[in-house]
Every structure is written in C-alpha cells, then in structure tokens.
XYZ file of C-alpha atoms in Angstrom:
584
model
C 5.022 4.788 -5.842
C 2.778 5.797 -3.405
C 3.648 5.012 -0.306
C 0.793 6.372 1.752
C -1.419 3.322 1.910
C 1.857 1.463 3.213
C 1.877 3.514 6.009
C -1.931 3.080 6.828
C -1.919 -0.441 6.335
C 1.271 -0.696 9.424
C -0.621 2.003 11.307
C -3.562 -0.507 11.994
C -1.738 -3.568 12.094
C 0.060 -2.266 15.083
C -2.951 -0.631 16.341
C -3.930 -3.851 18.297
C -0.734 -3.255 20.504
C -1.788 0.651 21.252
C -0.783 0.214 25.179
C 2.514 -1.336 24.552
C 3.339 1.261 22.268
C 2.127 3.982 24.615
C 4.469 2.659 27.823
C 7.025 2.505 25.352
C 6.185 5.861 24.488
C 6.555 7.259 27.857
C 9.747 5.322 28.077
C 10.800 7.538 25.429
C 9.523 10.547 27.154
C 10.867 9.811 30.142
C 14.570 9.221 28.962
C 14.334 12.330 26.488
C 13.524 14.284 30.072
C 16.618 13.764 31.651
C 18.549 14.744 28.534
C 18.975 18.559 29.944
C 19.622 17.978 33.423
C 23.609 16.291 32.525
C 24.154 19.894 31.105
C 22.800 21.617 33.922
C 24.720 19.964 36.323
C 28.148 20.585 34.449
C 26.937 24.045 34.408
C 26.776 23.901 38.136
C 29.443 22.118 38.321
C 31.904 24.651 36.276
C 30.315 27.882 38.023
C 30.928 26.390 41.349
C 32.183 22.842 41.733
C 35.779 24.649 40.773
C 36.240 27.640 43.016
C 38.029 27.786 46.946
C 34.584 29.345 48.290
C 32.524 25.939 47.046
C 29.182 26.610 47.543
C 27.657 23.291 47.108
C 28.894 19.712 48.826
C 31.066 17.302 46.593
C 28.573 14.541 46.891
C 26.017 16.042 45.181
C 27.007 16.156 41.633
C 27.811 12.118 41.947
C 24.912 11.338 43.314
C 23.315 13.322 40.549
C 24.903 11.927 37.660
C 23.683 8.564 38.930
C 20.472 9.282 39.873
C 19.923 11.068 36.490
C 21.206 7.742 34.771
C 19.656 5.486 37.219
C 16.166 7.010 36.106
C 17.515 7.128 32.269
C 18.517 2.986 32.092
C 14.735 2.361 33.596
C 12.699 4.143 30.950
C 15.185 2.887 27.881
C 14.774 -0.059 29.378
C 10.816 -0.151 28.906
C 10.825 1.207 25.691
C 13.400 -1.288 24.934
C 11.332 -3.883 26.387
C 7.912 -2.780 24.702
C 9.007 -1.997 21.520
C 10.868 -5.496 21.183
C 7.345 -6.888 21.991
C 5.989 -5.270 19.106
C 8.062 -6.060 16.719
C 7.854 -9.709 17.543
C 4.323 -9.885 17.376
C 3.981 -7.712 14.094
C 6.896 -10.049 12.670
C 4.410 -13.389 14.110
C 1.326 -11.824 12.989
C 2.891 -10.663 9.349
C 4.323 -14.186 8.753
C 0.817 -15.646 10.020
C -1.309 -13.761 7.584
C 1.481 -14.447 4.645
C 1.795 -18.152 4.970
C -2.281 -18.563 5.664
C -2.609 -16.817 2.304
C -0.219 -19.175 0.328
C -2.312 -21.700 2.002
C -5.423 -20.833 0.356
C -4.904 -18.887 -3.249
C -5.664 -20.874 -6.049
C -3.251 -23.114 -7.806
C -2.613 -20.708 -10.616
C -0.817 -18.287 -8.584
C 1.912 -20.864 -8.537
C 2.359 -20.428 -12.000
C 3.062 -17.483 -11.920
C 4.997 -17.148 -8.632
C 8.357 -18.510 -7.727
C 8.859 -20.574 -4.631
C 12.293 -18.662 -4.117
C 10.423 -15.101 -4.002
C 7.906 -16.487 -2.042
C 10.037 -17.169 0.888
C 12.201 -14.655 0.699
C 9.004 -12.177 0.909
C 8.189 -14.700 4.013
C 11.050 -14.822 6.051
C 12.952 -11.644 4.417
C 11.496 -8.662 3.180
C 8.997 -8.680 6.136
C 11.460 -8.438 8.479
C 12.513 -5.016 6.891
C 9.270 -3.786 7.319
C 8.899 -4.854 10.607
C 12.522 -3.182 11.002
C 11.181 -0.250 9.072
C 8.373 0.572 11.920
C 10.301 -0.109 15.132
C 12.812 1.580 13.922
C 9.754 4.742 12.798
C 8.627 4.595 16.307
C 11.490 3.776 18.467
C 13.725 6.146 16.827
C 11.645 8.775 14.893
C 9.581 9.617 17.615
C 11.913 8.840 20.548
C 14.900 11.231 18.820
C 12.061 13.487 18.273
C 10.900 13.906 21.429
C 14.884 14.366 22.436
C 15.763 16.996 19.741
C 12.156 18.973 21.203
C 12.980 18.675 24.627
C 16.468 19.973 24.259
C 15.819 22.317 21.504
C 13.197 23.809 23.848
C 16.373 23.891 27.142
C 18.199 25.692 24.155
C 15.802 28.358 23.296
C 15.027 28.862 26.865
C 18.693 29.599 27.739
C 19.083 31.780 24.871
C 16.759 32.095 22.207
C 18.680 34.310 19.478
C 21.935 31.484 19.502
C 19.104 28.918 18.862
C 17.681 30.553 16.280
C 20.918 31.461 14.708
C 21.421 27.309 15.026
C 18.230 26.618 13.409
C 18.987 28.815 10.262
C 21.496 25.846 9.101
C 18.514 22.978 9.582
C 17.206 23.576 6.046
C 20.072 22.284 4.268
C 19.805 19.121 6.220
C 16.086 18.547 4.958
C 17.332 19.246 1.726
C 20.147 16.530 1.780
C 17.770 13.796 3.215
C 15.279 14.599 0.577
C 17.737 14.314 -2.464
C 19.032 10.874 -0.995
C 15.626 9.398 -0.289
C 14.854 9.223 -3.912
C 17.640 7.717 -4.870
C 17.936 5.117 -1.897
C 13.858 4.094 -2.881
C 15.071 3.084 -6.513
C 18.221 1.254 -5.362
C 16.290 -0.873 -2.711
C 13.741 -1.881 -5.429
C 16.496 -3.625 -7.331
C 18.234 -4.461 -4.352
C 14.815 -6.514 -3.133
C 14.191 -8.019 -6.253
C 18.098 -9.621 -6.347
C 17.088 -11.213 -3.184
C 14.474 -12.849 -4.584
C 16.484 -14.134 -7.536
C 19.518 -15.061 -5.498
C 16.398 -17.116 -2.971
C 15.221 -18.864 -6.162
C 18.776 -19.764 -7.038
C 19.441 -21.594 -4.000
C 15.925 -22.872 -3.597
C 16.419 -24.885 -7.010
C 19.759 -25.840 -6.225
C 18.726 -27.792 -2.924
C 15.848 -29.388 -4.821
C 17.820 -30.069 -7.676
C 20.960 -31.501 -5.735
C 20.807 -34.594 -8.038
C 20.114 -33.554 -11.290
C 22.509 -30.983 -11.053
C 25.792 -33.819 -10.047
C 24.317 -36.076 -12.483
C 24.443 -33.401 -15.122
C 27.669 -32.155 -13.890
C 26.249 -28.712 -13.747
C 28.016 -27.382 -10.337
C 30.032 -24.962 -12.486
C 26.678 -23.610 -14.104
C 24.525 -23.260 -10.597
C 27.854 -21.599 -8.918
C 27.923 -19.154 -12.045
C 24.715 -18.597 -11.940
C 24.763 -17.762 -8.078
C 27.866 -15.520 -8.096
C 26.447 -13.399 -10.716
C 23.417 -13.135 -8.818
C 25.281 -12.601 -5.491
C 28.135 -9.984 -7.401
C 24.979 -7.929 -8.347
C 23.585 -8.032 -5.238
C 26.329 -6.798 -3.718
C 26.773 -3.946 -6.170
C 23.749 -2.964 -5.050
C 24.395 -3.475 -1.594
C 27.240 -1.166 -2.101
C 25.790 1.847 -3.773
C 23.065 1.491 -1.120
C 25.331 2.020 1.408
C 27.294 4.770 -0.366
C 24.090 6.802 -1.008
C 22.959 6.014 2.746
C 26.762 6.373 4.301
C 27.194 9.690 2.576
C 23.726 11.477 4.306
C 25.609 10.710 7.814
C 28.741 12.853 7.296
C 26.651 15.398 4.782
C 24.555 16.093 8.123
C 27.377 16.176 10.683
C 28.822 18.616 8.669
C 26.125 21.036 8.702
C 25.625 20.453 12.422
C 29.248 21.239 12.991
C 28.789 24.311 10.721
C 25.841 25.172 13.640
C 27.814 24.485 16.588
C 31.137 26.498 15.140
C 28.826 29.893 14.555
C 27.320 29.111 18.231
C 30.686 28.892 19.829
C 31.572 32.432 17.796
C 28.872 33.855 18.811
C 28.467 32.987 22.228
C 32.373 33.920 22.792
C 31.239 37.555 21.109
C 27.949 38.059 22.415
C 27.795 41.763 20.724
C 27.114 40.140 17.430
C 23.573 39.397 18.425
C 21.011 42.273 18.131
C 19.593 41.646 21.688
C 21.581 40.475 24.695
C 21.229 40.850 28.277
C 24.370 39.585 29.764
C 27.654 37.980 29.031
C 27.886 34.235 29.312
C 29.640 32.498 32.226
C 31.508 29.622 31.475
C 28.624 27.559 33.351
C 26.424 29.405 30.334
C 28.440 28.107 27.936
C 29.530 24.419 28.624
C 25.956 23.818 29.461
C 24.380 25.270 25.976
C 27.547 23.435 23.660
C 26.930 20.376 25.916
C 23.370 20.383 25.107
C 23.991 21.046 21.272
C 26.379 18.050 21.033
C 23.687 16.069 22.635
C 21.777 17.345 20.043
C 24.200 15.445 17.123
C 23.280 12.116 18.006
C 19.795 11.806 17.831
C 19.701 14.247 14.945
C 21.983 11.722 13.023
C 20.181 8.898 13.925
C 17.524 10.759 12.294
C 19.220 11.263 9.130
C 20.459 7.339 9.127
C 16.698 6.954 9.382
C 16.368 7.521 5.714
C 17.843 3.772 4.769
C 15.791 1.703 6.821
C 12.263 3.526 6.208
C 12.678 3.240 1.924
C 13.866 -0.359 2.661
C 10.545 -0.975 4.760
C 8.364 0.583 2.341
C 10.027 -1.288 -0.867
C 9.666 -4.499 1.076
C 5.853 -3.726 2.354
C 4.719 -3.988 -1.219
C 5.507 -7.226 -1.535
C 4.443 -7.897 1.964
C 0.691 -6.343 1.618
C 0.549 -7.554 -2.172
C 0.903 -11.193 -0.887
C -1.290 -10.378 1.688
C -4.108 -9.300 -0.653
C -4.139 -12.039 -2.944
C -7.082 -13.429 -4.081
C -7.873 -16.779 -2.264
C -10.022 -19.465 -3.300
C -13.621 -19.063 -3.573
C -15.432 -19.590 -0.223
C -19.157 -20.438 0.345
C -21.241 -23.399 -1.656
C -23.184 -26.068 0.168
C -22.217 -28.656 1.974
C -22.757 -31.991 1.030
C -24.720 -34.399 2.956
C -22.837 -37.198 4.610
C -20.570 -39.245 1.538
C -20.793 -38.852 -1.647
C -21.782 -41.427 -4.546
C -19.603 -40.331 -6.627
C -21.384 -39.958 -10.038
C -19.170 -37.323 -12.230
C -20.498 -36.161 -15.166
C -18.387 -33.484 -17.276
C -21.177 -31.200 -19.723
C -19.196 -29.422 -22.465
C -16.062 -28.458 -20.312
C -13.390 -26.202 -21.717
C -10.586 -25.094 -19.939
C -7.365 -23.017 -20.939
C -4.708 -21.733 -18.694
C -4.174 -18.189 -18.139
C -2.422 -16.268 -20.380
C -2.394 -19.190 -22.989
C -4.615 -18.879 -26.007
C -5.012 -22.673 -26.580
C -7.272 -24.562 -25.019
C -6.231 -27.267 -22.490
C -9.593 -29.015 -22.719
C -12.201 -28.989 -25.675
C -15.688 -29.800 -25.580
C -15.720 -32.484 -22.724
C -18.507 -34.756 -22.609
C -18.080 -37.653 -20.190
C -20.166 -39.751 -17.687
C -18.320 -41.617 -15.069
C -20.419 -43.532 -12.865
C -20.588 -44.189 -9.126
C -17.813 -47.126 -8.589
C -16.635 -46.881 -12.264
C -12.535 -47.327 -12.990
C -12.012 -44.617 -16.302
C -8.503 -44.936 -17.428
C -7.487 -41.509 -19.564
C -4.917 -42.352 -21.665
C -2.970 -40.351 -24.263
C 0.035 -38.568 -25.939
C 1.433 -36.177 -23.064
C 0.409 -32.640 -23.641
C -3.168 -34.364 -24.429
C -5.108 -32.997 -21.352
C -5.303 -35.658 -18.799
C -3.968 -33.908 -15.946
C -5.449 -30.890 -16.597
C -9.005 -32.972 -17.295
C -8.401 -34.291 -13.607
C -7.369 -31.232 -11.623
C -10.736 -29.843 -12.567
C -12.579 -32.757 -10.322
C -10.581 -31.177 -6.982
C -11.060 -27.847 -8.285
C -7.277 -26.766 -8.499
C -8.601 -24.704 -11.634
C -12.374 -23.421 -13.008
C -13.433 -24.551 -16.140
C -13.576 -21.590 -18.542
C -16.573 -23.135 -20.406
C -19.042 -25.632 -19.829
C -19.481 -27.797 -16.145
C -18.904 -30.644 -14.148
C -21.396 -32.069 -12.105
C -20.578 -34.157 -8.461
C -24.042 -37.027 -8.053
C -26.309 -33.804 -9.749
C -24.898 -30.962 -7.878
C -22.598 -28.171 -10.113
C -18.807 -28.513 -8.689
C -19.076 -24.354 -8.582
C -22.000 -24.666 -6.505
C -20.506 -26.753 -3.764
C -17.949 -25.448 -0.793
C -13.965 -26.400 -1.677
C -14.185 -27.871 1.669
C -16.869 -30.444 1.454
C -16.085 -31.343 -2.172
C -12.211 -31.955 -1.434
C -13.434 -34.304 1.417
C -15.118 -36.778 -1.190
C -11.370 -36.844 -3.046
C -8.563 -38.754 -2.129
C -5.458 -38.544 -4.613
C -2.033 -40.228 -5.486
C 0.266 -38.285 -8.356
C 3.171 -38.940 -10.163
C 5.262 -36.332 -8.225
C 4.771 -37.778 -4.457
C 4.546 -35.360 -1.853
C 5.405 -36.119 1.794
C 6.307 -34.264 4.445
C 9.206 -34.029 6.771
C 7.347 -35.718 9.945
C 6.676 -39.313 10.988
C 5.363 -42.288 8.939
C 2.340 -42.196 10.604
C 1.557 -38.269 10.421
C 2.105 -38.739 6.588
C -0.484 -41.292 6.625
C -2.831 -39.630 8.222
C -2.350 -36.319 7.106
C -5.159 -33.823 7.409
C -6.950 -35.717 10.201
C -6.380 -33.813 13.314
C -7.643 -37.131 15.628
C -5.177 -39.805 13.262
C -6.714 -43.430 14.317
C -4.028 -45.945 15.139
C -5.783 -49.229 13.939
C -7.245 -46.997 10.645
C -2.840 -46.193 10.312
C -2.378 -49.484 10.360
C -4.485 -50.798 8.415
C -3.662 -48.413 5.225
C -0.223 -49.197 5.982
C -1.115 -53.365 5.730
C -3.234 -52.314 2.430
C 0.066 -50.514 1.282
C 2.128 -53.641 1.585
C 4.417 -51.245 3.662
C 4.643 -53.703 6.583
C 8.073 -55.381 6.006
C 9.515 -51.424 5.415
C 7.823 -50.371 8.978
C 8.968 -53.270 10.676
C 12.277 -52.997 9.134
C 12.628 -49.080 10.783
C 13.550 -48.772 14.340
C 10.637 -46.101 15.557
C 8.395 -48.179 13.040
C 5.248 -45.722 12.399
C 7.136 -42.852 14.257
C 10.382 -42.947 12.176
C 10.712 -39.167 10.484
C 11.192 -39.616 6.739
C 13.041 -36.176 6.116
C 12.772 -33.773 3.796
C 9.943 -34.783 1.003
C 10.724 -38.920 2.273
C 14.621 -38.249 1.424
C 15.205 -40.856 3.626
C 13.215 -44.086 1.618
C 13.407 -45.264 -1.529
C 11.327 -44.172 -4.219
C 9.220 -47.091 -4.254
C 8.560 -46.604 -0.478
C 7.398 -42.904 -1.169
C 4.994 -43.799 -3.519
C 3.291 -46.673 -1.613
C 3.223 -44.336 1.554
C 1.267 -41.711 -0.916
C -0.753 -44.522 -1.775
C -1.283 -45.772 1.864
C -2.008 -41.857 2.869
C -5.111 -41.951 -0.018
C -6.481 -45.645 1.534
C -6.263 -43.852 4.805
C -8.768 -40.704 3.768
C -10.998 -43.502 2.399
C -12.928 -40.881 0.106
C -15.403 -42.033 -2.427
C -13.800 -40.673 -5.305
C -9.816 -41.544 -5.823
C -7.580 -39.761 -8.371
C -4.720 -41.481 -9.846
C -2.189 -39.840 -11.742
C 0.589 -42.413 -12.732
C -0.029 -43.794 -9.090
C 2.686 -46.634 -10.012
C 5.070 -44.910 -12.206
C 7.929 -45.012 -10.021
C 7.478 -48.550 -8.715
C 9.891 -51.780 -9.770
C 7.577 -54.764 -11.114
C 7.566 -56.978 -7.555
C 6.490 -53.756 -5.986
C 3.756 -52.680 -8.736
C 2.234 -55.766 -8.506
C 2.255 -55.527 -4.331
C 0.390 -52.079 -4.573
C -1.539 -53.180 -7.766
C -3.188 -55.895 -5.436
C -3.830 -52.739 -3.006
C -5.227 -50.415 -5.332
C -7.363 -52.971 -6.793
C -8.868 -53.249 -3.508
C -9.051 -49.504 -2.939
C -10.638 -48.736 -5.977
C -13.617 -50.992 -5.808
C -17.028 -49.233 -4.863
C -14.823 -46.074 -5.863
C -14.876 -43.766 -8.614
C -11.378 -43.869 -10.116
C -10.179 -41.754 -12.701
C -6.581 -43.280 -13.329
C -4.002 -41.486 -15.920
C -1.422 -44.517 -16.790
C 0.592 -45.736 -19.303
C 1.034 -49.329 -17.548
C -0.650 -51.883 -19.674
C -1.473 -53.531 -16.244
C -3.350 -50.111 -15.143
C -4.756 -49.151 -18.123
C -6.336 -52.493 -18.912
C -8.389 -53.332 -15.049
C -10.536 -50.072 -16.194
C -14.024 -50.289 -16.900
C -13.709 -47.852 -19.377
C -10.839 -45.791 -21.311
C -10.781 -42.608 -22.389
C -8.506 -41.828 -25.554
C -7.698 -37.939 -24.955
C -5.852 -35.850 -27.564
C -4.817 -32.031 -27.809
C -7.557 -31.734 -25.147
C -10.191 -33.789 -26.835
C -12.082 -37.266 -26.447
C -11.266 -39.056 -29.806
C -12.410 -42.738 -28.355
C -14.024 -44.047 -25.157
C -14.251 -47.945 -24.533
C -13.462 -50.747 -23.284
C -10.145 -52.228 -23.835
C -11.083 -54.850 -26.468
C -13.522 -52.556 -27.889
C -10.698 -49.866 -28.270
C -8.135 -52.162 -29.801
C -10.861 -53.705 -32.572
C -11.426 -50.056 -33.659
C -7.622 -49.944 -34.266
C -7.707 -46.477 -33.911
C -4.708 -44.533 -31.505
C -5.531 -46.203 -28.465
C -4.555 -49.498 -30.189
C -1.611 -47.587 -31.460
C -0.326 -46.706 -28.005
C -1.305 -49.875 -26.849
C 1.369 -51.359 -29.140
C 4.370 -48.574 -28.593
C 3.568 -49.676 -24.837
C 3.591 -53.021 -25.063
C 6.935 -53.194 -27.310
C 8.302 -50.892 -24.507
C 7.433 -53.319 -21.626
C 8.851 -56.172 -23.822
C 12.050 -54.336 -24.068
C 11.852 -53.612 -20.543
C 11.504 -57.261 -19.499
C-alpha cells in the first residue's frame, strides 16, 4: 500500500492549525532543553555536594531541581494543552467531512455499503488516525528533539563513548523495520473485524424483535463471539508483534549502555583520550544515556499506533472521496405543475445484468392519481425512485412539466416531492420536529394542521408534552399505525405538488385506513400521485392504473376498463379481493 498520499492528505488537514502546532512545538523544545541540566547538576552534585571542603551552598541544588522542573511542567503543559486542541478539532473536522459525505452520495452506495462499517469508520477507525498523528507529532518529534538534544550533551562530553553508543543504533532500525510489516498486515484484518463485529451488533439492535420471535439469540450470540474470538486473536498477535519491539530495543540499548560503562571505567580502550573521568564525568554521561531509554522506546512503541493510523486512514479518506450526488441543474421557477412524462426509460441496478425497468412509456398528468400495481419484483419501486432521483435511468428520460429530470438541480426537484413508504422513517426527536422535518422555520398552525389532516389529534392529545413528546428511536415509542400516519402527516406538511406513495397504508388496521384514507384523499387532490398498493380501496380511487411486470407496462386503465380486459390486473384484483374477504 502506499502510504504516502495518507500522510499528505493529514499534513494539510492539520495545516489549518499551523500556530497551535508550532507553540506546541516549542513546548516540546522547551521541555527537551532542560533534559541535560538534571545530569549536570548530579554531576555537580557528586564532584562537590559530597566532600568536607563543599564548595557550593546546600540550597542550590534544591532550588535547582525545582526550578528545572518548574520550567519542565510549564512547557509539557502547553504542548499538552495544544496538541489536545488539535486532535479534537481534526477528530470534529474528520467526523464533519465523513458524515456530510454519507449525507450526500447517491443511494447506490448503500447497496453496497454496510451501515455497521459505516459507523465504525465514523466513530472508530478515525479516531486511530487522529491517534496516529498526535501521537506522530507529540511523540515523534517531541522524543526527537529529546534524543538530539541529549545525544548532542553526549557527544559534547565525550564524543568517542558516543560514537561507540551509536554503533549499536542500527540493529534497532532493523528490528522496527521487520515488525512494521508485519504489524501493517495484522491491523488490516484487525480493522476489518471491527467492522464485522459493528455490523453484528448494528443488526442485532434493529433486529431485537425478529430475532426473540425467531428464537435466534443463540445464533446472533454465535455469530458475535466468533466475530469477537477473532478479533481478539488478532488483537493478540498485534500486541505480541508490537510488545516484542519494546524489550527487542531495550535490549540493544542496554547492550550500549553496558560497553559505555566498560569503557568509561577503562578509558585506555579508546584511541584518543584526554583525561580520566571523575565520578561527576561519569554519573552525569550514564544519567544522560538512561534518559536517553525512554524516549527512544517510546519511539520504538511508535511503530503500533502509526500502521494502525495509516490502515484506518484508508477507510477514512476513501469515505471521504466518495462520489456525491450530481450538483448543478436549474432551478425551477416557483411550484411545479407536476406533469411527469417517462420517454423510453430503462433502468438496471449496478452490477445486475437484468433490467429493473424496460422500455417505459407513461404520461401522468398534472393532478392525476396513477396506481402501479403488480407482482413484487415487477418494478414499481424502482419505477418511482427514479421521479426523486435516488437512481439515473440507464436509458431513455423522464421529463418534470417539459424540463429533463437530469437537467434540473436535486435540490429544486426534491422540493416539488413529498413521499410516504412502506418502511416509515422517523426520527428520535419530538412529534412536531418529525412533522416538520426539513423546514428550518417549522410553522405551528401549518403542524397542526397536518397533524388534524392526519387524524392524529386524539394520539397528541392523549400524550402529555402533546406535539413536543420525543417518539424514540425510529417512533419506538407509538404504535405502528401512529408511525405511519405521522409519515403521512410529515408529507401533508411539505405540501409539494407531486406526492409518492409507496404502500402509504400497509401497516394500518381498517378503522385507521379508512381515517387516513379520508386524509390522503384530500391530500392527493390537485396532486400528482403515483401510489404503489395492493389495497383494493387504494388501488381503485386512481384515475388510472398501471399493470407493471418484470419491469414492463403490460396494461394501463381505468379500473373497470382493466377488469373487462380480464387480463392480470383482473387476476390480482381477484387474489386481492379473496384475501380481504378472508381477512374480514
């Protein structure tokens, strides 16, 4: 993989927080400073702090050593401070561009996409790459700038021990390159269990009834533990390949530090040396070598984090780049009249060789009802989430009062649209933000009035908050009934010219159909209505029906005109009715 344009792409989305990240810099710098002088001063301290002839007061070491850390806990404190910043507003800003973009790609992605890997690329993964470059800047360059400054105190105090140190740094490189690989390839997998083990859990919750209804606990806690057991294998050579850099690297640096105390206690080994060490010599240049160990392991746990990060920024940046919906078109003036007129429209779903939609020829007119009707699998849905746009015909067009629906902005055609489908959709908020959903300036006596038109006045008045009751989690909290007729009173609400109805009344009992039947019939005059129904009470208020099957018209008329022909709309007519009878 290459990783390069990962690191580009977090190089400029930090780049807007350049000061912050240079006063957390010189936090950095700052603290790495003071790193020699606790050395120095035990140096002082052993040469003269010990002996009868003292030649120094006993207050000044003290006062040094808190001065020194005085000055220390200020800078790590603003590079603390600042880098924290960052990384919240990277995390913010990340999220922000991730959730805008799921906002606005077209309805295919879905299809291809889970909603498990989704979020865990939303909340998750981008938290390891923000992880990934605090962790690049706040410990990369601030252990840098510490191993520098005290590499540069050791060279200056005696260059040939240094240099004798610095022969064993090699094999260090050399173990962090070997684990790197291997830690990349194990995080892929690693990531990708996450988003399985997400998806798990994400259908479980939705699927809470289906799954006690079906007795299928034992399945869905199989199905998680062998997700979660294979995480955690993962998890575990992770931290084996990771765990084992730390002690590979502390054993080369105690390799370093053993020849340094050798050679420092035998001087004559080295090819040039002045003078002998004093013990002041030597407690301050093994003092300043052990400092050395800390940062230079933190730099080898580095290693983890960083192949994490760049694993997870895939993801991040791929979602990120995803094609959105087409932007641009003209705007239409004022409300439409809501003339549709489909010209030859084909449609097939990606990937799929067979066509959804063949050869569509169809004329709905301003204020006409069309019922579409059919086997299931026939095309209605897909015939009617071409109006909206949700997908692009592959062949053919569909014209809005004259104007092509490719030629006119997503924005300005979905205004003209109100819709109602089978699956309802509401959101965990108040009745009345549910109602008026999408209209940032909601109008009280407009709420009300959809919610009269609804017949939802008995269930508001029944609630104590009435209109500002919260419904929970996709309406958990009414009936089914209640849901739908809240959809419905959400589409009165938008009052659009053209209304979309796909099995608007499916999931309503008969004393409730016929409450939102009166409703709809009101709603749907001076509208163009394209209904999908298999209610004989829907399907027969049309002005027109539309017999659709394996993505075909085979009849268009009227309901008497349909069942004279005795064709397969007056077949379905008759499994229907028998089914109602049955029902009743």
């Amino acid at each position: 993989m290459n990783i390069n344009p990962y690191y580009t792409r977090l190089a400029n989305a930090v780049k807007p927080y350049k000061k912050r990240i240079g006063l957390a810099l010189l936090g950095m710098i700052g603290a790495a400073c003071t790193e020699p002088i606790f050395p120095y001063i035990l140096k002082v301290l052993t040469d003269n702090g010990f002996s009868e002839e003292r030649s120094m007061p006993i207050w000044q070491v003290p006062i040094a050593l808190v001065g020194i850390f005085l000055f220390r806990g200020m800078f790590t404190f603003c590079t603390q401070y600042y880098m924290a910043w960052v990384a919240n507003k990277l995390l913010s800003d990340l999220r922000d561009a991730m959730f805008k973009r799921t906002l606005n790609v077209s309805i295919a992605y879905y299809l291809n996409e889970s909603s498990g890997r989704l979020i865990n690329t939303i909340m998750s993964e981008v938290q390891q790459v923000v992880e990934m470059v605090k962790v690049s800047i706040n410990t990369l360059i601030r252990d840098s700038i510490t191993v520098i400054v005290l590499m540069v105190f050791l060279i200056y105090q005696n260059w040939q021990l240094t240099l004798v140190a610095l022969l064993i740094i090699p094999s260090m490189a050399y173990v962090v390159r070997i684990t790197s690989k291997r830690l990349r390839h194990l995080n892929q997998h690693q990531q990708n269990l996450n988003s399985e083990l997400t998806q798990v859990v994400e259908e479980a919750t939705r699927a809470s009834q289906v799954i006690r209804i079906f007795g299928g606990q034992k399945y869905e806690h199989r199905r998680f533990r062998f997700k979660s057991e294979k995480l955690r294998g993962y998890a575990q050579r992770v931290t084996v390949v990771s765990g084992s850099t730390t002690p590979l690297t502390q054993m080369v640096a105690a390799l370093a530090v053993s020849i340094v105390i050798v050679v420092a206690m035998r001087p004559s080994l080295l090819p040039f040396h002045s003078h002998q060490f004093t013990s002041g010599d030597f407690v301050q240049y093994i003092t300043a070598m052990l400092l050395l160990l800390a940062p230079l392991k933190r730099l080898s746990d580095l290693n983890g984090p960083l192949q994490r990060g760049l694993i997870a920024s895939e993801s991040v940046f791929n979602l990120i780049d995803t094609p959105i919906e087409p932007e641009g078109g003209i705007d239409l003036d004022g409300r439409a009249k809501g003339n549709l007129e489909f010209v030859n429209t084909e449609f097939s779903y990606a990937g799929q060789e067979q066509r959804a939609l063949k050869g569509i020829n169809l004329r709905v007119n301003a204020g006409e009802t069309v019922a579409l009707v059919g086997m299931s699998g026939g095309g209605k849905t897909s015939l009617v989430n071409l109006v909206p746009r949700f997908y692009t015909p592959t062949a053919g067009s569909i014209k809005l009062d004259g104007h092509d629906l490719a030629d006119i902005s997503l924005t300005s055609l979905r205004s003209q649209i109100a819709m109602v489908g089978q699956n309802v959709v509401l959101f965990d908020d108040t009745i009345a933000a549910n109602i008026a959903y999408g209209d940032e300036n909601p109008d009280q006596a407009r709420i009300e009035a959809a919610v009269k038109a609804a017949h939802l006045t008995d269930v508001i008045e029944n609630l104590p908050l009435g209109l500002q009751t919260e419904i929970g989690d996709n309406g958990t909290r009414l009936s089914g009934g209640q849901r739908q007729r809240l959809a419905i009173a959400r589409a009165i609400y938008k009052n659009a010219p053209i209304l979309i109805l796909d099995e608007a009344t499916s999931a309503l009992d008969s004393e409730s159909e016929r409450a939102v039947q009166a409703a709809l019939d009101s709603l749907i005059q001076g509208r163009t209505t394209l209904v999908i129904a298999h209610r004989l009470s829907t399907i027969e208020r049309a002005d027109r029906i539309v017999v659709l099957t394996g993505g075909e018209i085979t009849e268009i008329g009227t309901h008497t005109e349909l069942l004279q022909k005795n064709g397969t709309y007056a077949h379905l007519h008759q499994l229907q009715f028998t089914k109602e009878l049955e029902v009743e």
